[in-house]
PDB file of C-alpha atoms in Angstrom:
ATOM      1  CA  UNK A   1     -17.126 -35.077   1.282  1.00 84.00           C
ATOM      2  CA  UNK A   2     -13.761 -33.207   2.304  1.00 90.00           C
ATOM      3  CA  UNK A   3     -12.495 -34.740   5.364  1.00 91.00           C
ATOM      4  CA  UNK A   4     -10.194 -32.810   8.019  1.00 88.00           C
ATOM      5  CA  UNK A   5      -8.637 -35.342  10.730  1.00 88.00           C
ATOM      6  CA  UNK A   6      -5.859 -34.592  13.447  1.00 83.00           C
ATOM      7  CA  UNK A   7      -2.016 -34.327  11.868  1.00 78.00           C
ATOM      8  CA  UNK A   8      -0.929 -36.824  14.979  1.00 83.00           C
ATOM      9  CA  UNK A   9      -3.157 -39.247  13.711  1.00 85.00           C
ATOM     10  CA  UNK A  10      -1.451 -40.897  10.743  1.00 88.00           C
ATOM     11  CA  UNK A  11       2.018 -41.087  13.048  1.00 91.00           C
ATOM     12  CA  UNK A  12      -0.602 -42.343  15.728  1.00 90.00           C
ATOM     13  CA  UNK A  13      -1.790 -45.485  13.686  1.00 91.00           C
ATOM     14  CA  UNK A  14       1.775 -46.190  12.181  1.00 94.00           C
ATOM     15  CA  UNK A  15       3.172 -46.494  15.476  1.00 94.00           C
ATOM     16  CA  UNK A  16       0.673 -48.342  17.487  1.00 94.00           C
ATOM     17  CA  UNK A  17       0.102 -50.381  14.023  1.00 94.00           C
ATOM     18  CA  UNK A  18       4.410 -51.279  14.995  1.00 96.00           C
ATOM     19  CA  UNK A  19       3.966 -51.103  18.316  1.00 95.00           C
ATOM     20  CA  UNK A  20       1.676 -54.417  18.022  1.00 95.00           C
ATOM     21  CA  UNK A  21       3.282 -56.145  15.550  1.00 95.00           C
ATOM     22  CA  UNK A  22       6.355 -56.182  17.237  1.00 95.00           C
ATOM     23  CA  UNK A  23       5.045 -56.639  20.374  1.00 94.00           C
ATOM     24  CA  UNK A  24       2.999 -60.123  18.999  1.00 93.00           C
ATOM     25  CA  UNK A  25       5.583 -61.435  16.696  1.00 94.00           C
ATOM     26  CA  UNK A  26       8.228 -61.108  20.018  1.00 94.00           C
ATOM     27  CA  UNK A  27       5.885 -62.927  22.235  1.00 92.00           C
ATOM     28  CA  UNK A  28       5.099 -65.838  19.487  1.00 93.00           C
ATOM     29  CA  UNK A  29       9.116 -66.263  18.746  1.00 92.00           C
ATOM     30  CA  UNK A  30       9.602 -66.101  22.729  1.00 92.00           C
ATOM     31  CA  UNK A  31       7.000 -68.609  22.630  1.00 90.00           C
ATOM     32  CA  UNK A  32       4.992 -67.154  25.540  1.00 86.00           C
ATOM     33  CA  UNK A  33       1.621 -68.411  24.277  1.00 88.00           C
ATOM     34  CA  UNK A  34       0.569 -68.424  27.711  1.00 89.00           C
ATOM     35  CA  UNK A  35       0.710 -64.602  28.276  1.00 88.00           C
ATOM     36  CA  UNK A  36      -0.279 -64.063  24.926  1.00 90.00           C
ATOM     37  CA  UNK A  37      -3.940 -63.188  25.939  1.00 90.00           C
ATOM     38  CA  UNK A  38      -2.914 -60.842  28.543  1.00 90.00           C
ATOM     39  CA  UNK A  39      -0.377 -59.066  25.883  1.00 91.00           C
ATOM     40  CA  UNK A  40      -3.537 -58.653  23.656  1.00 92.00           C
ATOM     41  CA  UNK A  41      -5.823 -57.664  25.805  1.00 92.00           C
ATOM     42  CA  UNK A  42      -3.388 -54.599  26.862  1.00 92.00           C
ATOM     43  CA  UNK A  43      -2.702 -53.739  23.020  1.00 93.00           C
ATOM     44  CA  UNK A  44      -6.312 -53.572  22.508  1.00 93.00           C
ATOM     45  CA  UNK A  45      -6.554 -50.982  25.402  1.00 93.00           C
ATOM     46  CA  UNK A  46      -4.320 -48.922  23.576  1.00 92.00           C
ATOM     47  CA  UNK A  47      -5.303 -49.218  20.045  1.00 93.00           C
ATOM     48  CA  UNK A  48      -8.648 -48.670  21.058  1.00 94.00           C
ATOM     49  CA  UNK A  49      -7.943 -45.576  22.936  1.00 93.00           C
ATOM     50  CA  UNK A  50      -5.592 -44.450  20.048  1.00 93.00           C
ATOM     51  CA  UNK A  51      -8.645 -44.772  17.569  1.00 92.00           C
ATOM     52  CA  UNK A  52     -11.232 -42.914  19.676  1.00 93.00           C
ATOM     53  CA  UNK A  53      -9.109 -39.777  20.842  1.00 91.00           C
ATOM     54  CA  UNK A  54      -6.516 -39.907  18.048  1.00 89.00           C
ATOM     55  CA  UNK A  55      -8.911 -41.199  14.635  1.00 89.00           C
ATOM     56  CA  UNK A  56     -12.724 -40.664  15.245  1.00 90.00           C
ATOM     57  CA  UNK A  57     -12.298 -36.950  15.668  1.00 92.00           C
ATOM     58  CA  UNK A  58     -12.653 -35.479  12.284  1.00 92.00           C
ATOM     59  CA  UNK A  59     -14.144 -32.783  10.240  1.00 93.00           C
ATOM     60  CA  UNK A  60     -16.120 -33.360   7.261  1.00 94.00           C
ATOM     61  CA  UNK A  61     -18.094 -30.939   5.170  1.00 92.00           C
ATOM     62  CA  UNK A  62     -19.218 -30.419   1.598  1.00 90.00           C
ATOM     63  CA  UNK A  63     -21.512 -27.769  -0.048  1.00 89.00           C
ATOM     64  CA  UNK A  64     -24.815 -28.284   2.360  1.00 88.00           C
ATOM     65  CA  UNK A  65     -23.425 -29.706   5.330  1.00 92.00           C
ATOM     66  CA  UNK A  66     -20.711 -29.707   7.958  1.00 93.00           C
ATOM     67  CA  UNK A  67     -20.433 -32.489  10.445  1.00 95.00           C
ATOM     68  CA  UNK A  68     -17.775 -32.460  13.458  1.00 94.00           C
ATOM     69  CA  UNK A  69     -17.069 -35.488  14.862  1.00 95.00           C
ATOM     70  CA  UNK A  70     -15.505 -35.507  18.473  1.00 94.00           C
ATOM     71  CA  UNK A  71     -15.033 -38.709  20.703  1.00 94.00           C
ATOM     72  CA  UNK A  72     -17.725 -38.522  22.732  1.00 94.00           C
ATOM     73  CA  UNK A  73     -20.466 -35.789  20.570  1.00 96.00           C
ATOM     74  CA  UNK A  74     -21.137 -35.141  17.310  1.00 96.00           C
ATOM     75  CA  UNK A  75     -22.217 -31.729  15.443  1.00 96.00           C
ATOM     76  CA  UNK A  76     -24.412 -31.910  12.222  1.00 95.00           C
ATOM     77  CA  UNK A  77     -25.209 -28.267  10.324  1.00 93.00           C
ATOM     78  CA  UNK A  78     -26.080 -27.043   7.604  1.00 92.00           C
ATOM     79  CA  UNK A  79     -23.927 -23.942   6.199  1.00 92.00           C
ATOM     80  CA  UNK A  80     -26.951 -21.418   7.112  1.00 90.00           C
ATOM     81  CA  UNK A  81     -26.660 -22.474  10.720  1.00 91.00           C
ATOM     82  CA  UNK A  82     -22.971 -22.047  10.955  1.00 91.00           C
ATOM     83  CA  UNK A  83     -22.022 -18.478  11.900  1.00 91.00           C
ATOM     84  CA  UNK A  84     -19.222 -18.271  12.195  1.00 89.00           C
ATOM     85  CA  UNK A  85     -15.380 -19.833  14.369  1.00 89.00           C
ATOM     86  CA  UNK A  86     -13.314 -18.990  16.438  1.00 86.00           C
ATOM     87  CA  UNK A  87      -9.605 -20.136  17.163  1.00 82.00           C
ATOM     88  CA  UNK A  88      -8.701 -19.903  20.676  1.00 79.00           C
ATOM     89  CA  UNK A  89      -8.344 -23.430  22.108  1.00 77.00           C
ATOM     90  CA  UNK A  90      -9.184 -25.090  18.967  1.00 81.00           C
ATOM     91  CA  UNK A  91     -11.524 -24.544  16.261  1.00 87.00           C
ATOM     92  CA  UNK A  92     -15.057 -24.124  17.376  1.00 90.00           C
ATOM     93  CA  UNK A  93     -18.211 -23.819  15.499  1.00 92.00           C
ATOM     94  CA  UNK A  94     -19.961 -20.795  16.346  1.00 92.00           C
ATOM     95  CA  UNK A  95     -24.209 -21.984  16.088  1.00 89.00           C
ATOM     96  CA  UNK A  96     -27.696 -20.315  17.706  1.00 87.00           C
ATOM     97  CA  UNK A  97     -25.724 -18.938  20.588  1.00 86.00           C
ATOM     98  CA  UNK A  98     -23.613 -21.632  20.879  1.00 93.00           C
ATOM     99  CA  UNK A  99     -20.093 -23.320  21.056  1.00 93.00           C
ATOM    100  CA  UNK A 100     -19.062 -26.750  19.954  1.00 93.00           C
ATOM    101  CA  UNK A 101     -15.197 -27.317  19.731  1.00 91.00           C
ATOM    102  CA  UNK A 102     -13.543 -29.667  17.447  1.00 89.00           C
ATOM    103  CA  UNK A 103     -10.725 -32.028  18.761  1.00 88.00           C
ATOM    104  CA  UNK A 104      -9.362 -32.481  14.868  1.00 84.00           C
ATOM    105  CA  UNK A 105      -8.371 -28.893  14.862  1.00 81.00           C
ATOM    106  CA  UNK A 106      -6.415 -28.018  17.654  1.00 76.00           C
ATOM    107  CA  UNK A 107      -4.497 -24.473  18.162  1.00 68.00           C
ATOM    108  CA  UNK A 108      -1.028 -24.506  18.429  1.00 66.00           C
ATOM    109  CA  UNK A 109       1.058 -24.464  21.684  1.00 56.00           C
ATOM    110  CA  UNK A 110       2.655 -21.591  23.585  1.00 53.00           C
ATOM    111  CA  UNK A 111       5.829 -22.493  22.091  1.00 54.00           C
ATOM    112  CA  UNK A 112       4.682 -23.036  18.602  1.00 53.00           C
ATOM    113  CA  UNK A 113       2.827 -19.396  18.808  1.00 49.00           C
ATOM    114  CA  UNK A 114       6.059 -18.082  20.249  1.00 52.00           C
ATOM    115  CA  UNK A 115       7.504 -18.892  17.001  1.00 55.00           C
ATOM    116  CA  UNK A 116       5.004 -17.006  14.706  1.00 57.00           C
ATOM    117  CA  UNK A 117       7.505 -14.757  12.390  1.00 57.00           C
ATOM    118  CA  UNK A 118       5.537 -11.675  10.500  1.00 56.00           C
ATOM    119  CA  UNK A 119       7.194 -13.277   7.465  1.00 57.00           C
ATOM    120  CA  UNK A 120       4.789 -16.129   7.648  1.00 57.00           C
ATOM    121  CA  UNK A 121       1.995 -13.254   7.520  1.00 54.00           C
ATOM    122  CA  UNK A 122       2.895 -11.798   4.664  1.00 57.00           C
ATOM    123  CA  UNK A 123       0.068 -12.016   1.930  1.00 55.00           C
ATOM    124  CA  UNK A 124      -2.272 -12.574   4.163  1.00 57.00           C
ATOM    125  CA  UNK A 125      -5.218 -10.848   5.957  1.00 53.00           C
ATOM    126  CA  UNK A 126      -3.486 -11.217   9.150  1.00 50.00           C
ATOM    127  CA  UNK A 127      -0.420  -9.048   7.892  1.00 54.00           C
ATOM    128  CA  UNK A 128      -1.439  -5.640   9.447  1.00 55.00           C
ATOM    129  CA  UNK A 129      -3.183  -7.173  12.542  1.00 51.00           C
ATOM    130  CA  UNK A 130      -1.886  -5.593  16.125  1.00 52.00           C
ATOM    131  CA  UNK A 131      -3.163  -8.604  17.828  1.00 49.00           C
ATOM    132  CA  UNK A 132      -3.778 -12.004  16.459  1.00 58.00           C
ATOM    133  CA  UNK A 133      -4.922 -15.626  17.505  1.00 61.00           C
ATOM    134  CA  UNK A 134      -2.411 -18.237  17.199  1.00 61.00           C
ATOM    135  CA  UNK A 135      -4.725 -20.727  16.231  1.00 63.00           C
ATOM    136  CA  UNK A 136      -5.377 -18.198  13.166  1.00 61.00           C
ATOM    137  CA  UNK A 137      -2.416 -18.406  11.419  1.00 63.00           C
ATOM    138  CA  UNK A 138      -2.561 -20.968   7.790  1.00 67.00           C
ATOM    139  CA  UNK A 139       0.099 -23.113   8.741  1.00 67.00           C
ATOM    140  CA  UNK A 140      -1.458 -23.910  12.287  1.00 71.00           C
ATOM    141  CA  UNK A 141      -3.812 -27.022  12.375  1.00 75.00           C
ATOM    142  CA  UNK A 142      -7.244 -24.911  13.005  1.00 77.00           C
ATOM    143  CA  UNK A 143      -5.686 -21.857  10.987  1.00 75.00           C
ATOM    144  CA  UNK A 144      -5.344 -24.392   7.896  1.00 78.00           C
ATOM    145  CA  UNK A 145      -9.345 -25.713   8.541  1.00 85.00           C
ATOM    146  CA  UNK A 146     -10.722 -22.503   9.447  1.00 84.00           C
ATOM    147  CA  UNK A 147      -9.279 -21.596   6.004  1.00 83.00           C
ATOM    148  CA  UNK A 148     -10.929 -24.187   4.520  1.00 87.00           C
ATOM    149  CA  UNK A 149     -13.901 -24.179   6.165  1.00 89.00           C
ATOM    150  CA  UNK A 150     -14.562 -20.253   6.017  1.00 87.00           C
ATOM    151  CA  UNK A 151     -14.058 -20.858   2.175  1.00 87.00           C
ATOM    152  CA  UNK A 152     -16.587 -24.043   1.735  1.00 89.00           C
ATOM    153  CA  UNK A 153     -18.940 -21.836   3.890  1.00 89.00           C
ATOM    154  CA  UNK A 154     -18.795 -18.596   1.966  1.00 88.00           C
ATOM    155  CA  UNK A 155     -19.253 -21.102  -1.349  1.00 88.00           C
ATOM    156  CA  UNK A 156     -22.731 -22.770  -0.041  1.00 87.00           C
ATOM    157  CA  UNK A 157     -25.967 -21.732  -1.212  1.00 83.00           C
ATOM    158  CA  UNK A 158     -27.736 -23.584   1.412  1.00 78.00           C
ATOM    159  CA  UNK A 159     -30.550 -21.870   2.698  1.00 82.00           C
ATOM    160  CA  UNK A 160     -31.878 -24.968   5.422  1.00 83.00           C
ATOM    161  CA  UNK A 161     -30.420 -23.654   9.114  1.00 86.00           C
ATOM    162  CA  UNK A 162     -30.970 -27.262  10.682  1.00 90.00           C
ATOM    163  CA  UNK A 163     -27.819 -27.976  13.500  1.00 91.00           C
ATOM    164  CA  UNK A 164     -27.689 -30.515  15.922  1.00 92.00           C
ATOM    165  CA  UNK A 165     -25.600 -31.972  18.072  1.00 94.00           C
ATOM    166  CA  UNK A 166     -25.757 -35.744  19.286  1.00 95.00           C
ATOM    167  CA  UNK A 167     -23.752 -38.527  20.880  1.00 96.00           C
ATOM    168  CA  UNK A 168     -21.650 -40.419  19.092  1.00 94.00           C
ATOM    169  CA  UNK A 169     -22.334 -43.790  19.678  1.00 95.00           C
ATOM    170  CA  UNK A 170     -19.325 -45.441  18.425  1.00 93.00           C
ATOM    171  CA  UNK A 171     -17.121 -43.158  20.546  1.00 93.00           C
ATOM    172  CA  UNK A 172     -19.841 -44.380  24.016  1.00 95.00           C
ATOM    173  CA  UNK A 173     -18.774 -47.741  22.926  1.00 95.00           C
ATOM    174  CA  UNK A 174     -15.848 -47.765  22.070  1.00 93.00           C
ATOM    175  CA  UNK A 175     -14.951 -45.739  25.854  1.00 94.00           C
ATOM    176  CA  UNK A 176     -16.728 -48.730  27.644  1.00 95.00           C
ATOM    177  CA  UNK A 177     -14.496 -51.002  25.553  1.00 94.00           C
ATOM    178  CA  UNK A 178     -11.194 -49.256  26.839  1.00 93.00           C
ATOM    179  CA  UNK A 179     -12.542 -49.197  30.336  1.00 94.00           C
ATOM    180  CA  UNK A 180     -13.347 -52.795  30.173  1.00 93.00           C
ATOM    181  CA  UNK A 181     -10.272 -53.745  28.367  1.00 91.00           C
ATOM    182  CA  UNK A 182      -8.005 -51.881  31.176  1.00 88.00           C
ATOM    183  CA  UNK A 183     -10.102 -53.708  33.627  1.00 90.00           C
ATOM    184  CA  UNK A 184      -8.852 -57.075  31.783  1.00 88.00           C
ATOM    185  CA  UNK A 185      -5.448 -55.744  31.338  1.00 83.00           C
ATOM    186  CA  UNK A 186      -5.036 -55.015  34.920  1.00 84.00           C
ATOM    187  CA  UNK A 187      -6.718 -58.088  36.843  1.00 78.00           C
TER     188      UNK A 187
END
């Protein structure tokens, strides 16, 4: 399976991976033992939250199936279902008269569309466009997936047209945990 996550995420988990270290290693050289349990009980808070809103969301799809994967729902299709995305807030799966927008594949700010040059069109079928989407363009984070994804959908010979959409369980839990853990953190 092909996987699509957020580009923040890697810098997310390097710097909350630092964030902790340095924060532990400083308390057990201060020698604070005693607020040591506090300290990670707040750390968890954040790692936690960084995981479910930075990590969980993700894209994966192969020649049958796509599955999106936000922090609180998850989408499940086959190729048949899928007809087609859009790019205006973010990638979103077009389904049965429906919308369900992925949180891995955001589109790009006012300022970064500000900066789309027609030199970055060239060669592309977005060149000769009066008006175009933002989130469109290949080197935007749901331009780059929509490319991808328009390309692994246009390559499936499924023929099933079964899409759902559920909760995602983890992402349920792992909210509760960050609520309960900022509970701890604060009292």
């Amino acid at each position: 399976m092909n996987v699509i996550r957020p580009t923040l995420a890697r810098y997310a988990v390097i710097g909350t991976a630092l964030v902790t270290s340095i924060a532990v290693v400083s308390a057990l050289i201060a020698g604070k033992y005693s607020e040591l349990p506090n300290l990670l009980t707040m750390l968890a808070f954040f790692d936690l939250a960084v995981w479910l809103f930075f990590i969980e969301p993700r894209i994966k799809y192969d020649e049958n199936r796509l599955e999106v994967r936000n922090p609180l729902r998850v989408f499940k299709g086959d190729w048949a279902a899928v007809k087609g995305f859009e790019t205006k807030f973010g990638l979103t799966i077009l389904w049965s008269g429906r919308k369900f927008v992925s949180w891995s594949a955001p589109s790009p700010s006012r300022i970064q569309a500000r900066r789309i040059d027609k030199h970055e069109l060239k060669g592309s079928d977005l060149q000769d466009l009066e008006f175009i989407e933002p989130g469109r363009t290949p080197n935007s984070a749901s331009g780059s997936a929509l490319l991808e994804l328009e390309s692994a959908r246009e390559a499936s010979k499924s023929v099933k047209a079964d899409a759902t959409v559920t909760m995602n369980w983890f992402g349920v839990a792992g909210l509760l945990a960050i609520i309960a853990l900022g509970y701890l953190a604060l009292h």
